[in-house]
Amino acid sequence: MLINSIFFINHSGDIFLEKHWRSIVSRSICDHFFDAQTKAVTPEDVPPIITANKNYLISIYREKIYLVAVTQMEVQPLFVVEFMHRVMDTFTEYFDECTESAIKDNIIVVYQLLEEMLDNGFPLATELNILTELIKASDHHKQSCFHGNRKRRGELRVTRIPAVQRSLATTRCEVRKQRGLL
């Protein structure tokens, strides 16, 4: 599965957030989606897959928000739909609701989550337990991200790194601890 871009569109048709991975896709690609949206009677009636020139637009509608993924090659649409539902579920877990205002209020965390969830357009880390260990939900939680960090002379001293970021190779400090030198 390869996603080039994701657009977040509110119920009134405004693009309020976009994220690009491989190359920047113009917002004008969403005109094909807007045409289908105006033809639909209800938001749920918008076709989930729209072909536009050499692109495919795959969309979902939840919480008065459309997520529109743009791909430039044929992909299995259910994987993309499942991924976008996972994105919405993750935002709901992080922000207690997945609304336009919640996304805008937590824009930095949203971009961090999207960056971790997709790597160059391919799904990477979509498990909530891994994401919560990598990215904390608020500024208060970010301060305790490394569990035991202390400010010293204007810099952050890391005393414990989250398990998912640790390497399998042992470090010199770990070897010294094992040998009883520390």
mmCIF file of C-alpha atoms in Angstrom:
data_model
loop_
_atom_site.group_PDB
_atom_site.id
_atom_site.type_symbol
_atom_site.label_atom_id
_atom_site.label_comp_id
_atom_site.label_asym_id
_atom_site.label_seq_id
_atom_site.Cartn_x
_atom_site.Cartn_y
_atom_site.Cartn_z
ATOM 1 C CA MET A 1 0.000 0.000 0.000
ATOM 2 C CA LEU A 2 1.394 3.368 -0.952
ATOM 3 C CA ILE A 3 -0.298 6.575 0.162
ATOM 4 C CA ASN A 4 1.050 9.803 -1.292
ATOM 5 C CA SER A 5 -1.101 12.242 0.679
ATOM 6 C CA ILE A 6 -3.980 12.447 3.129
ATOM 7 C CA PHE A 7 -6.385 15.377 3.243
ATOM 8 C CA PHE A 8 -8.647 16.128 6.209
ATOM 9 C CA ILE A 9 -11.829 17.844 5.038
ATOM 10 C CA ASN A 10 -14.584 19.168 7.299
ATOM 11 C CA HIS A 11 -18.304 18.750 6.582
ATOM 12 C CA SER A 12 -18.485 22.171 4.903
ATOM 13 C CA GLY A 13 -15.817 21.192 2.363
ATOM 14 C CA ASP A 14 -12.755 23.025 3.719
ATOM 15 C CA ILE A 15 -9.397 21.257 3.757
ATOM 16 C CA PHE A 16 -8.109 21.964 7.237
ATOM 17 C CA LEU A 17 -5.122 19.600 7.282
ATOM 18 C CA GLU A 18 -3.014 17.786 4.736
ATOM 19 C CA LYS A 19 -0.003 15.509 5.022
ATOM 20 C CA HIS A 20 2.236 14.488 2.133
ATOM 21 C CA TRP A 21 4.779 11.673 2.135
ATOM 22 C CA ARG A 22 6.324 11.005 -1.255
ATOM 23 C CA SER A 23 5.616 14.197 -3.160
ATOM 24 C CA ILE A 24 3.324 17.167 -2.692
ATOM 25 C CA VAL A 25 -0.030 16.540 -4.306
ATOM 26 C CA SER A 26 -1.940 19.682 -5.209
ATOM 27 C CA ARG A 27 -5.145 20.417 -3.346
ATOM 28 C CA SER A 28 -6.872 20.642 -6.709
ATOM 29 C CA ILE A 29 -6.968 16.821 -6.769
ATOM 30 C CA CYS A 30 -9.728 17.125 -4.163
ATOM 31 C CA ASP A 31 -11.961 18.826 -6.748
ATOM 32 C CA HIS A 32 -12.882 15.347 -7.988
ATOM 33 C CA PHE A 33 -13.894 14.464 -4.435
ATOM 34 C CA PHE A 34 -15.883 17.702 -4.059
ATOM 35 C CA ASP A 35 -17.765 16.947 -7.297
ATOM 36 C CA ALA A 36 -18.768 13.541 -5.932
ATOM 37 C CA GLN A 37 -19.653 15.136 -2.591
ATOM 38 C CA THR A 38 -22.066 17.602 -4.185
ATOM 39 C CA LYS A 39 -23.790 14.777 -6.096
ATOM 40 C CA ALA A 40 -24.265 12.732 -2.920
ATOM 41 C CA VAL A 41 -27.467 13.093 -0.908
ATOM 42 C CA THR A 42 -25.835 12.372 2.457
ATOM 43 C CA PRO A 43 -22.151 12.390 3.488
ATOM 44 C CA GLU A 44 -22.189 8.606 3.694
ATOM 45 C CA ASP A 45 -23.259 8.409 0.030
ATOM 46 C CA VAL A 46 -19.958 9.783 -1.293
ATOM 47 C CA PRO A 47 -18.247 6.963 -3.211
ATOM 48 C CA PRO A 48 -15.304 5.619 -1.181
ATOM 49 C CA ILE A 49 -13.123 5.242 -4.294
ATOM 50 C CA ILE A 50 -12.852 7.920 -6.979
ATOM 51 C CA THR A 51 -10.618 7.668 -10.024
ATOM 52 C CA ALA A 52 -9.042 10.967 -11.054
ATOM 53 C CA ASN A 53 -6.637 10.954 -14.010
ATOM 54 C CA LYS A 54 -3.646 8.935 -12.750
ATOM 55 C CA ASN A 55 -4.695 9.118 -9.099
ATOM 56 C CA TYR A 56 -7.110 7.265 -6.880
ATOM 57 C CA LEU A 57 -8.958 9.022 -4.068
ATOM 58 C CA ILE A 58 -10.018 6.731 -1.239
ATOM 59 C CA SER A 59 -12.178 8.320 1.435
ATOM 60 C CA ILE A 60 -13.954 7.659 4.706
ATOM 61 C CA TYR A 61 -16.398 9.823 6.669
ATOM 62 C CA ARG A 62 -16.354 9.860 10.474
ATOM 63 C CA GLU A 63 -17.153 12.455 13.130
ATOM 64 C CA LYS A 64 -18.115 15.029 10.465
ATOM 65 C CA ILE A 65 -14.645 14.693 8.918
ATOM 66 C CA TYR A 66 -13.677 13.225 5.574
ATOM 67 C CA LEU A 67 -10.279 11.598 5.288
ATOM 68 C CA VAL A 68 -9.206 11.439 1.665
ATOM 69 C CA ALA A 69 -6.102 9.408 0.802
ATOM 70 C CA VAL A 70 -4.458 9.957 -2.571
ATOM 71 C CA THR A 71 -2.566 7.129 -4.252
ATOM 72 C CA GLN A 72 -0.934 7.180 -7.648
ATOM 73 C CA MET A 73 -1.054 3.446 -8.198
ATOM 74 C CA GLU A 74 -3.632 0.755 -7.738
ATOM 75 C CA VAL A 75 -3.719 -0.433 -4.158
ATOM 76 C CA GLN A 76 -6.054 -2.622 -2.215
ATOM 77 C CA PRO A 77 -8.630 -0.063 -1.094
ATOM 78 C CA LEU A 78 -9.668 -1.955 2.033
ATOM 79 C CA PHE A 79 -6.137 -1.632 3.396
ATOM 80 C CA VAL A 80 -6.272 2.127 2.905
ATOM 81 C CA VAL A 81 -9.762 2.334 4.426
ATOM 82 C CA GLU A 82 -8.635 0.241 7.405
ATOM 83 C CA PHE A 83 -5.571 2.436 7.852
ATOM 84 C CA MET A 84 -7.652 5.626 7.823
ATOM 85 C CA HIS A 85 -10.052 4.161 10.395
ATOM 86 C CA ARG A 86 -6.997 3.281 12.498
ATOM 87 C CA VAL A 87 -5.849 6.910 12.226
ATOM 88 C CA MET A 88 -9.241 8.152 13.435
ATOM 89 C CA ASP A 89 -9.292 5.581 16.264
ATOM 90 C CA THR A 90 -5.800 6.659 17.332
ATOM 91 C CA PHE A 91 -6.812 10.326 17.375
ATOM 92 C CA THR A 92 -9.869 9.423 19.449
ATOM 93 C CA GLU A 93 -7.672 7.586 21.957
ATOM 94 C CA TYR A 94 -5.195 10.462 22.147
ATOM 95 C CA PHE A 95 -7.617 13.393 22.278
ATOM 96 C CA ASP A 96 -10.783 11.743 23.709
ATOM 97 C CA GLU A 97 -12.608 12.843 20.557
ATOM 98 C CA CYS A 98 -11.755 13.131 16.909
ATOM 99 C CA THR A 99 -13.179 16.457 15.850
ATOM 100 C CA GLU A 100 -11.789 19.264 13.739
ATOM 101 C CA SER A 101 -11.131 21.398 16.812
ATOM 102 C CA ALA A 102 -9.369 18.544 18.649
ATOM 103 C CA ILE A 103 -7.132 17.934 15.639
ATOM 104 C CA LYS A 104 -6.320 21.639 15.277
ATOM 105 C CA ASP A 105 -5.634 22.005 19.011
ATOM 106 C CA ASN A 106 -3.166 19.095 18.902
ATOM 107 C CA ILE A 107 -1.659 19.709 15.475
ATOM 108 C CA ILE A 108 1.918 18.869 16.493
ATOM 109 C CA VAL A 109 0.913 15.520 17.969
ATOM 110 C CA VAL A 110 -1.239 14.824 14.897
ATOM 111 C CA TYR A 111 1.705 15.339 12.552
ATOM 112 C CA GLN A 112 3.957 13.236 14.791
ATOM 113 C CA LEU A 113 1.409 10.428 14.807
ATOM 114 C CA LEU A 114 0.962 10.528 11.035
ATOM 115 C CA GLU A 115 4.726 10.507 10.578
ATOM 116 C CA GLU A 116 5.095 7.443 12.798
ATOM 117 C CA MET A 117 2.104 5.624 11.330
ATOM 118 C CA LEU A 118 3.274 5.937 7.712
ATOM 119 C CA ASP A 119 6.853 5.709 6.544
ATOM 120 C CA ASN A 120 7.253 7.153 3.059
ATOM 121 C CA GLY A 121 3.666 6.181 2.279
ATOM 122 C CA PHE A 122 3.783 2.669 3.735
ATOM 123 C CA PRO A 123 2.142 1.733 7.064
ATOM 124 C CA LEU A 124 4.730 1.407 9.787
ATOM 125 C CA ALA A 125 3.527 1.639 13.386
ATOM 126 C CA THR A 126 -0.229 1.480 13.754
ATOM 127 C CA GLU A 127 -0.426 -0.277 17.116
ATOM 128 C CA LEU A 128 -1.689 2.079 19.802
ATOM 129 C CA ASN A 129 0.620 0.723 22.518
ATOM 130 C CA ILE A 130 3.703 1.435 20.379
ATOM 131 C CA LEU A 131 2.474 4.890 19.398
ATOM 132 C CA THR A 132 1.700 5.901 22.992
ATOM 133 C CA GLU A 133 5.207 4.908 23.979
ATOM 134 C CA LEU A 134 6.733 6.939 21.147
ATOM 135 C CA ILE A 135 4.476 10.002 21.250
ATOM 136 C CA LYS A 136 2.792 11.423 24.296
ATOM 137 C CA ALA A 137 -0.592 13.135 24.031
ATOM 138 C CA SER A 138 0.033 16.530 25.628
ATOM 139 C CA ASP A 139 2.870 18.854 26.585
ATOM 140 C CA HIS A 140 2.576 17.689 30.172
ATOM 141 C CA HIS A 141 2.996 14.101 29.067
ATOM 142 C CA LYS A 142 5.840 14.993 26.682
ATOM 143 C CA GLN A 143 7.889 16.176 29.634
ATOM 144 C CA SER A 144 7.680 12.690 31.132
ATOM 145 C CA CYS A 145 8.173 10.897 27.830
ATOM 146 C CA PHE A 146 11.512 9.480 28.861
ATOM 147 C CA HIS A 147 10.470 8.673 32.460
ATOM 148 C CA GLY A 148 13.006 10.359 34.658
ATOM 149 C CA ASN A 149 14.475 13.063 32.469
ATOM 150 C CA ARG A 150 15.846 16.026 34.306
ATOM 151 C CA LYS A 151 16.786 19.508 33.120
ATOM 152 C CA ARG A 152 20.431 20.266 33.781
ATOM 153 C CA ARG A 153 22.241 23.338 32.465
ATOM 154 C CA GLY A 154 19.624 23.942 29.780
ATOM 155 C CA GLU A 155 19.720 20.475 28.288
ATOM 156 C CA LEU A 156 17.605 17.370 28.622
ATOM 157 C CA ARG A 157 19.318 14.341 30.118
ATOM 158 C CA VAL A 158 17.753 11.075 29.031
ATOM 159 C CA THR A 159 17.896 8.425 31.720
ATOM 160 C CA ARG A 160 15.495 5.905 30.204
ATOM 161 C CA ILE A 161 14.600 5.422 26.553
ATOM 162 C CA PRO A 162 11.224 3.877 25.632
ATOM 163 C CA ALA A 163 11.493 0.149 24.894
ATOM 164 C CA VAL A 164 10.452 0.431 21.244
ATOM 165 C CA GLN A 165 13.301 2.849 20.546
ATOM 166 C CA ARG A 166 15.989 0.676 22.114
ATOM 167 C CA SER A 167 18.396 -1.213 19.952
ATOM 168 C CA LEU A 168 19.023 -4.926 20.331
ATOM 169 C CA ALA A 169 22.757 -4.220 20.597
ATOM 170 C CA THR A 170 24.019 -3.688 24.120
ATOM 171 C CA THR A 171 25.627 -0.381 24.948
ATOM 172 C CA ARG A 172 28.867 0.184 26.792
ATOM 173 C CA CYS A 173 26.975 1.320 29.924
ATOM 174 C CA GLU A 174 24.908 -1.893 29.955
ATOM 175 C CA VAL A 175 28.074 -4.024 29.638
ATOM 176 C CA ARG A 176 29.729 -2.116 32.479
ATOM 177 C CA LYS A 177 26.624 -2.605 34.646
ATOM 178 C CA GLN A 178 26.618 -6.347 33.905
ATOM 179 C CA ARG A 179 30.282 -6.627 34.876
ATOM 180 C CA GLY A 180 29.709 -4.657 38.071
ATOM 181 C CA LEU A 181 31.896 -1.746 37.049
ATOM 182 C CA LEU A 182 29.182 0.841 37.657
#
